mmCIF file of C-alpha atoms in Angstrom:
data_model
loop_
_atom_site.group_PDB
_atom_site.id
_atom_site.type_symbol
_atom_site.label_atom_id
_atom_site.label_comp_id
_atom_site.label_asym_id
_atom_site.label_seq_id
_atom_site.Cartn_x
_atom_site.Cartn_y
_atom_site.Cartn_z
ATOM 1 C CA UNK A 1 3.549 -64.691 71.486
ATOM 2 C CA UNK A 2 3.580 -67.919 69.599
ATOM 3 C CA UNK A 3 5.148 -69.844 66.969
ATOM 4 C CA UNK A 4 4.503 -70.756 63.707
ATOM 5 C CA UNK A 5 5.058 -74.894 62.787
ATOM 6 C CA UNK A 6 7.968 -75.945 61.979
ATOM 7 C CA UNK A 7 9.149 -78.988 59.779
ATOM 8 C CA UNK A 8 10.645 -82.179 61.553
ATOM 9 C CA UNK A 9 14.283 -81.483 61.449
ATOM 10 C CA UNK A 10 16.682 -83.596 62.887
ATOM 11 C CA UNK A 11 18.203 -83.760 66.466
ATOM 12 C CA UNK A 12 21.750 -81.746 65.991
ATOM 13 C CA UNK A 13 19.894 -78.864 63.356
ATOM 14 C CA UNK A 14 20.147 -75.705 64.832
ATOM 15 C CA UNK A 15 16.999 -73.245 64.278
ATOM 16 C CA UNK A 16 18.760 -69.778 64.879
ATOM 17 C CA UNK A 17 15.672 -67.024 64.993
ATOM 18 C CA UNK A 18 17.332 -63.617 63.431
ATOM 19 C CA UNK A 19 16.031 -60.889 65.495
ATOM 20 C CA UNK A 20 16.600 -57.091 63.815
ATOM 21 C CA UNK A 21 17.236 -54.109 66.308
ATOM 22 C CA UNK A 22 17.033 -50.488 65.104
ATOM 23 C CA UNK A 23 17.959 -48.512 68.250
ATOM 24 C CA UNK A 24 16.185 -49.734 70.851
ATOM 25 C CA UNK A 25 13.145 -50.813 68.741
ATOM 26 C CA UNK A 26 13.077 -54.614 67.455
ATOM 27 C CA UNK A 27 12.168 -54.104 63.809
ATOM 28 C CA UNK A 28 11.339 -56.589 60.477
ATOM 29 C CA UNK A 29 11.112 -55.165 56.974
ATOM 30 C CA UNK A 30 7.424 -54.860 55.313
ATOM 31 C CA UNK A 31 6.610 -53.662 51.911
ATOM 32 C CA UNK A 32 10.318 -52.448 51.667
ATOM 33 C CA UNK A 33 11.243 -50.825 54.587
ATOM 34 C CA UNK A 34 11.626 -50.952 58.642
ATOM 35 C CA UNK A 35 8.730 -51.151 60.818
ATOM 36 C CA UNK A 36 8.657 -51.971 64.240
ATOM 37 C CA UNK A 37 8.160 -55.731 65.758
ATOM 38 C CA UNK A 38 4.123 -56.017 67.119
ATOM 39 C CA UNK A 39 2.484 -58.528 67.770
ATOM 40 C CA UNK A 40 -1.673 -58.821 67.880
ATOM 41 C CA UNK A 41 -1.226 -54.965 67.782
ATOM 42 C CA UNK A 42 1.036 -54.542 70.151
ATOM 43 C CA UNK A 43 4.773 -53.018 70.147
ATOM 44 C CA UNK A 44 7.378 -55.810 71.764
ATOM 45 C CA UNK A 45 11.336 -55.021 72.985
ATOM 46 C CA UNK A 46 14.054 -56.903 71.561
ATOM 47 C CA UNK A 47 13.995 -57.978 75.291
ATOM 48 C CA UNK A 48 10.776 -59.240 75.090
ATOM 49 C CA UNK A 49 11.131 -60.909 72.112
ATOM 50 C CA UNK A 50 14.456 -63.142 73.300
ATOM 51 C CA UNK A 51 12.515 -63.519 76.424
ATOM 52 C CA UNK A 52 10.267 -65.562 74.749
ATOM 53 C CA UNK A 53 12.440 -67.401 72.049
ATOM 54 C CA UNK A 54 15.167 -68.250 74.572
ATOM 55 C CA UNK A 55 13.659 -71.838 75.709
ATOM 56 C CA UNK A 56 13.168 -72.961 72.340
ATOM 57 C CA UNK A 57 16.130 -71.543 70.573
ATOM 58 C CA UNK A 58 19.785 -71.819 72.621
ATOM 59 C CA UNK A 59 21.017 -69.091 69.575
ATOM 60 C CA UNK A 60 19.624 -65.918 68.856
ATOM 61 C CA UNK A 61 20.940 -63.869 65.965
ATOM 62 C CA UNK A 62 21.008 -60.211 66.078
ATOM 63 C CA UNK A 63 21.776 -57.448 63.998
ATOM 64 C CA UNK A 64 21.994 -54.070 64.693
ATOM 65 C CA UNK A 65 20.733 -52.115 62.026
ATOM 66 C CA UNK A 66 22.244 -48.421 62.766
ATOM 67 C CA UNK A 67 25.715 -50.228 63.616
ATOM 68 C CA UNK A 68 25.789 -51.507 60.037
ATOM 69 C CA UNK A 69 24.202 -48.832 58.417
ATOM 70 C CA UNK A 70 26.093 -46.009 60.664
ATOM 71 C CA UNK A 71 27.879 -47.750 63.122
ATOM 72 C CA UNK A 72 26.572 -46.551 65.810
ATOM 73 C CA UNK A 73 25.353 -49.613 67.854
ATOM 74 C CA UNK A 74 22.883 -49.385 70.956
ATOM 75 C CA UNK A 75 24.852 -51.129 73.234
ATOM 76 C CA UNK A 76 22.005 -51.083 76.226
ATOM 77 C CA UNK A 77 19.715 -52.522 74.341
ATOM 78 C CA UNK A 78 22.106 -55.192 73.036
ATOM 79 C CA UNK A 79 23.151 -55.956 76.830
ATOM 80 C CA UNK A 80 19.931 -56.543 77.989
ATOM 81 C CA UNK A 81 18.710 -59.207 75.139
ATOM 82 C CA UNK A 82 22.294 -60.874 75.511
ATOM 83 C CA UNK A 83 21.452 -61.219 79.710
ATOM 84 C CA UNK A 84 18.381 -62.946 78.731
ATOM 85 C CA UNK A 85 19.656 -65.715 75.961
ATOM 86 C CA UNK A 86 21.429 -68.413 76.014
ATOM 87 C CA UNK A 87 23.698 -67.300 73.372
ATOM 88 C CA UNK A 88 23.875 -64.390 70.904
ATOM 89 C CA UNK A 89 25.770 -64.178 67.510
ATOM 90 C CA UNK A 90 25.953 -60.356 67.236
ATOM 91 C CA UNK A 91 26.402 -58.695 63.760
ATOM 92 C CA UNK A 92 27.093 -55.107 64.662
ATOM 93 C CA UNK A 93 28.781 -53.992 61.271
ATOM 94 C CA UNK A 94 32.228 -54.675 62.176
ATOM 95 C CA UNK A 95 34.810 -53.352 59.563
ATOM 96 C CA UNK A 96 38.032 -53.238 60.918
ATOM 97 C CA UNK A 97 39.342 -56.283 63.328
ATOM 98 C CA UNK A 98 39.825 -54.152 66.471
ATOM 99 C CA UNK A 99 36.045 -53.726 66.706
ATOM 100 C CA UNK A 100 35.358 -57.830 66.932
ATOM 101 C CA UNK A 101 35.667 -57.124 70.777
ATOM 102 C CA UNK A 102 33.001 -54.780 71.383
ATOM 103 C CA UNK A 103 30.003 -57.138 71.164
ATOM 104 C CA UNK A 104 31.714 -60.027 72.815
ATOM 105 C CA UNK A 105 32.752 -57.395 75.875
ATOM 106 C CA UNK A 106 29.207 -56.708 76.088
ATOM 107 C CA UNK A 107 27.779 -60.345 76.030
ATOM 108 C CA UNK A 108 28.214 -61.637 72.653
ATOM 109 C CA UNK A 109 29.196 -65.264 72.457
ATOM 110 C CA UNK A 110 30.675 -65.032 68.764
ATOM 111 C CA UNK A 111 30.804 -61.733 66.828
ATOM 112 C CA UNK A 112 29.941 -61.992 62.814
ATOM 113 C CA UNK A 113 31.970 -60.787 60.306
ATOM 114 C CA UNK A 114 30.501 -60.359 56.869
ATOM 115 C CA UNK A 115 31.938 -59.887 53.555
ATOM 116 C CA UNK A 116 30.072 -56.918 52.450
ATOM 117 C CA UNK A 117 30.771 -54.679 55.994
ATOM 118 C CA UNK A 118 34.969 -55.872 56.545
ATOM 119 C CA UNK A 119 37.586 -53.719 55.257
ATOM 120 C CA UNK A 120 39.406 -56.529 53.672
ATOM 121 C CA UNK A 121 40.432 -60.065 53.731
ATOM 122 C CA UNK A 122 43.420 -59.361 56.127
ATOM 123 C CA UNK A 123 40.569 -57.674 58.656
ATOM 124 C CA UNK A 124 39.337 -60.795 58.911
ATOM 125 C CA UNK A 125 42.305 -62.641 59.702
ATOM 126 C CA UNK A 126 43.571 -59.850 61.980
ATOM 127 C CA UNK A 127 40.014 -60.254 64.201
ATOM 128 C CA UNK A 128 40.534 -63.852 64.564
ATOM 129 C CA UNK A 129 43.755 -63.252 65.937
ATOM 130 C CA UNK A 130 41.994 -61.149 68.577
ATOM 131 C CA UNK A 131 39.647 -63.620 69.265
ATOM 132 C CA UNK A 132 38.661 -67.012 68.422
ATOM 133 C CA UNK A 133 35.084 -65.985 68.361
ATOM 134 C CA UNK A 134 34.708 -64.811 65.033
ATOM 135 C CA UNK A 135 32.071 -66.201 62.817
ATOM 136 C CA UNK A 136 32.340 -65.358 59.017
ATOM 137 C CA UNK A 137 29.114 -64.658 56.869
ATOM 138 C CA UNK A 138 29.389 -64.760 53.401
ATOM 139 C CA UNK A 139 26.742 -62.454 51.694
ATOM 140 C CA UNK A 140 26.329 -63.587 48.468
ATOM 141 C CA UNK A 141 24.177 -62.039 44.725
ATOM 142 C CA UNK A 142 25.651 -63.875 42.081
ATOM 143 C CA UNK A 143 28.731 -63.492 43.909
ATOM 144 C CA UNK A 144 30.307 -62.862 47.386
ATOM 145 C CA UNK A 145 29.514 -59.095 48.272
ATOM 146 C CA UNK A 146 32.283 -57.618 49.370
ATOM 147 C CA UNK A 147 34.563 -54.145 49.895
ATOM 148 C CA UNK A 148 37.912 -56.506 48.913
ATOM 149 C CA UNK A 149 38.301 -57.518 45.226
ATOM 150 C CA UNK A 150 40.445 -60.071 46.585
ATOM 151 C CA UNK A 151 36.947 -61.814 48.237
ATOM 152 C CA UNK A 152 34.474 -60.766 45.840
ATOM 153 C CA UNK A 153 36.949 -62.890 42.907
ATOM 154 C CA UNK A 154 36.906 -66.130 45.301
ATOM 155 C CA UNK A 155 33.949 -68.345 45.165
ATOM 156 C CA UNK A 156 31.829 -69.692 48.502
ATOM 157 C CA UNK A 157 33.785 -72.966 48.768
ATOM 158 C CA UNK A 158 37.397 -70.726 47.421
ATOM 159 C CA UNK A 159 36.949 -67.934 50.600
ATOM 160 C CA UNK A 160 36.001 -70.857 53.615
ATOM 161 C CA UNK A 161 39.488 -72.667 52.058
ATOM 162 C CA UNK A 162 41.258 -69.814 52.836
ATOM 163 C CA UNK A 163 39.614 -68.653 55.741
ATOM 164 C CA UNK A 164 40.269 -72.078 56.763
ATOM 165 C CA UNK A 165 43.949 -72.026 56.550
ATOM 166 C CA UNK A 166 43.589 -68.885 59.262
ATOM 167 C CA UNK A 167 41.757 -71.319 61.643
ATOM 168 C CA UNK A 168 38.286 -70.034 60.940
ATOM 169 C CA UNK A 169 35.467 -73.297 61.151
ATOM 170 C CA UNK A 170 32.116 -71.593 61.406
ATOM 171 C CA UNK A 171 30.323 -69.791 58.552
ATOM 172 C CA UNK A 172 27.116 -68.387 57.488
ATOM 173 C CA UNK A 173 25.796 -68.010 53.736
ATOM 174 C CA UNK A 174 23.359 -65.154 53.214
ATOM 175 C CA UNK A 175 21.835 -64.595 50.046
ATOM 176 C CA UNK A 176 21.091 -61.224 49.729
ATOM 177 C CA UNK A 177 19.810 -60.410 46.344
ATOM 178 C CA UNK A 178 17.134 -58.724 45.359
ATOM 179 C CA UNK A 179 14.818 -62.085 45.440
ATOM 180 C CA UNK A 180 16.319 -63.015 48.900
ATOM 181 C CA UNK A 181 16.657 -66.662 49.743
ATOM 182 C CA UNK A 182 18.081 -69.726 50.560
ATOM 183 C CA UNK A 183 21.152 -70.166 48.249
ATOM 184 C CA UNK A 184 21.406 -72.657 45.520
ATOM 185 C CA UNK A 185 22.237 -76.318 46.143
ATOM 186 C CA UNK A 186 25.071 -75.875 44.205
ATOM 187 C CA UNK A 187 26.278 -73.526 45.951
ATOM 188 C CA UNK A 188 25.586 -75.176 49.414
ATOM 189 C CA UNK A 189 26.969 -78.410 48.207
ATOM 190 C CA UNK A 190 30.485 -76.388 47.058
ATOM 191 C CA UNK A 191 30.352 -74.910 50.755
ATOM 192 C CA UNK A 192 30.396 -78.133 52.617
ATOM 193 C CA UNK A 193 32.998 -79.684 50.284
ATOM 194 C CA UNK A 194 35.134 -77.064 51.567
ATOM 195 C CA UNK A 195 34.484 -77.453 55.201
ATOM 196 C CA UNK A 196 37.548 -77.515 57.385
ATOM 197 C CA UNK A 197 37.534 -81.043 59.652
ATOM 198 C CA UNK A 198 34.860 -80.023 62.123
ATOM 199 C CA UNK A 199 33.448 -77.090 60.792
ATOM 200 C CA UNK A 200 30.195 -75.304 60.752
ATOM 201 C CA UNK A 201 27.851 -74.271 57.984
ATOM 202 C CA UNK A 202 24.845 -72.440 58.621
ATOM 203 C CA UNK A 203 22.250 -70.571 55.541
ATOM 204 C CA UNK A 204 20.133 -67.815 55.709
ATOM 205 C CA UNK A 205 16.611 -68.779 54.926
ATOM 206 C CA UNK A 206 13.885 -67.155 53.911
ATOM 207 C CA UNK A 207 11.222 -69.752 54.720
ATOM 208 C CA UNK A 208 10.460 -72.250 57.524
ATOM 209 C CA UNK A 209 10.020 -75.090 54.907
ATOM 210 C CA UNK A 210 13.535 -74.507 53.601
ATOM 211 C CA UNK A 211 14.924 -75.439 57.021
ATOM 212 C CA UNK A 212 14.005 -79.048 56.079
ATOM 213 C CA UNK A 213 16.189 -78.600 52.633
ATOM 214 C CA UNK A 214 19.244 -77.158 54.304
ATOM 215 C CA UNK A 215 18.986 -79.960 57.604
ATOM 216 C CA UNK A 216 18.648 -82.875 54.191
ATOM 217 C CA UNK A 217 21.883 -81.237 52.508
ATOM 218 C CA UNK A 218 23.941 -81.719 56.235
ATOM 219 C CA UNK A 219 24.097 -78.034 57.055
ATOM 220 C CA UNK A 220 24.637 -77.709 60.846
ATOM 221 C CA UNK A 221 21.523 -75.113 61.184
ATOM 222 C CA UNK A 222 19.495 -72.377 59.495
ATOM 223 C CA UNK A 223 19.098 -68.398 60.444
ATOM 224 C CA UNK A 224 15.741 -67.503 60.097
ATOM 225 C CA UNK A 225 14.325 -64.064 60.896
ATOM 226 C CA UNK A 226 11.686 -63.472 63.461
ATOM 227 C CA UNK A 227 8.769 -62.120 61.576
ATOM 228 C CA UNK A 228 8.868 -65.923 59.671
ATOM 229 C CA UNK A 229 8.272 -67.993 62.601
ATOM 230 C CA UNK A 230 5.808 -65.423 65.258
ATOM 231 C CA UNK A 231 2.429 -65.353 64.867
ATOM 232 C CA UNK A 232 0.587 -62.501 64.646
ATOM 233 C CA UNK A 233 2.898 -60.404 63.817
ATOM 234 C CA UNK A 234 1.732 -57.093 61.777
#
């Protein structure tokens, strides 16, 4: 396996590949739907893959596909890419806040939280009360994605305020529209003006160039999936 180049970003910027797991197959999404991870032809593990990103990249992020979709999670194969990394931010499709410690019991160093999966606002507060290790990710089209009218009416900057007054610091932006991509900077710039003291930001990306825009802006990293930084992949 190899890498594709990626723009000079500076020292603190966090480059967090996004690795998708369907069962126990690592997966990326061409011409619309799932198809399994290969590279020059051949199949690779979501093992295999972290294997190999794990000295360049401290954070892997992974989503389960099935626990989102189903929630039904493949915990083995989850176990054995979180023995290999460094660290793993786990999105596992958690709804309610009792379920924030099943990826961290099984090697998670933060579990994600995202608008469009959680129950509702309280949820969210309720899981960081469990656990510090809660990461929120803010899906956004037009507008934060989510089951709770109460989040969906709040802007970006309006739901980290308020997340902020639970404790919450660190936070991911995802657009997810139809044309997915690396949000506006307006939207960005709202984001970090609502930063609590020491908080995180991190974007979704869809390119390896926009990891340069993001880093420029003062984001604290980018999320980028797999199939846009291997070579060969196909």
């Amino acid at each position: 396996m190899k890498l594709v180049n990626l723009p000079d970003l500076s020292g603190d910027f966090q480059v967090i590949p996004s690795l998708a797991v369907m069962g126990r197959s690592a997966v990326w999404v061409r011409n619309d739907r799932y198809d399994q991870v290969r590279i020059g032809g051949e199949k690779k593990t979501p093992s295999e893959i972290v294997s190999f990103l794990k000295d360049r990249f401290p954070v892997i992020h992974y989503i389960d596909i099935m626990g989102i979709r189903k929630g039904k999670v493949e915990w083995n194969t989850f176990r054995s890419a979180a023995d290999l990394a460094g660290e793993i931010w786990a999105d596992t499709g958690i709804t309610f806040s009792d379920s924030i410690i099943d990826p961290l019991m099984a090697g998670a160093a933060f579990g994600i939280i995202s608008t469009k999966m959680v129950q509702s606002i309280e949820e969210i507060a309720a899981a960081f009360e469990l656990t510090e290790n809660v990461i929120l990710q803010i899906d956004h089209d037009r507008g934060i994605i989510a089951k709770d009218a109460v989040i969906s009416r709040m802007t970006p900057g309006e739901m980290i305020r308020e997340m902020g007054t639970f404790g919450l610091d660190t936070f991911i932006i995802d657009d997810i529209g139809n044309e997915r991509g690396t949000p506006s900077r307006e939207i960005l710039s709202e984001m970090l003006r609502a930063l609590p003291s020491k908080g995180r930001l991190y974007a979704g990306v869809d390119r390896p160039e926009d990891l340069k825009l993001i880093d420029e802006m003062g984001l604290d990293g980018g999320i980028i999936s797999i199939s846009r930084i291997l070579r060969d992949m196909g």
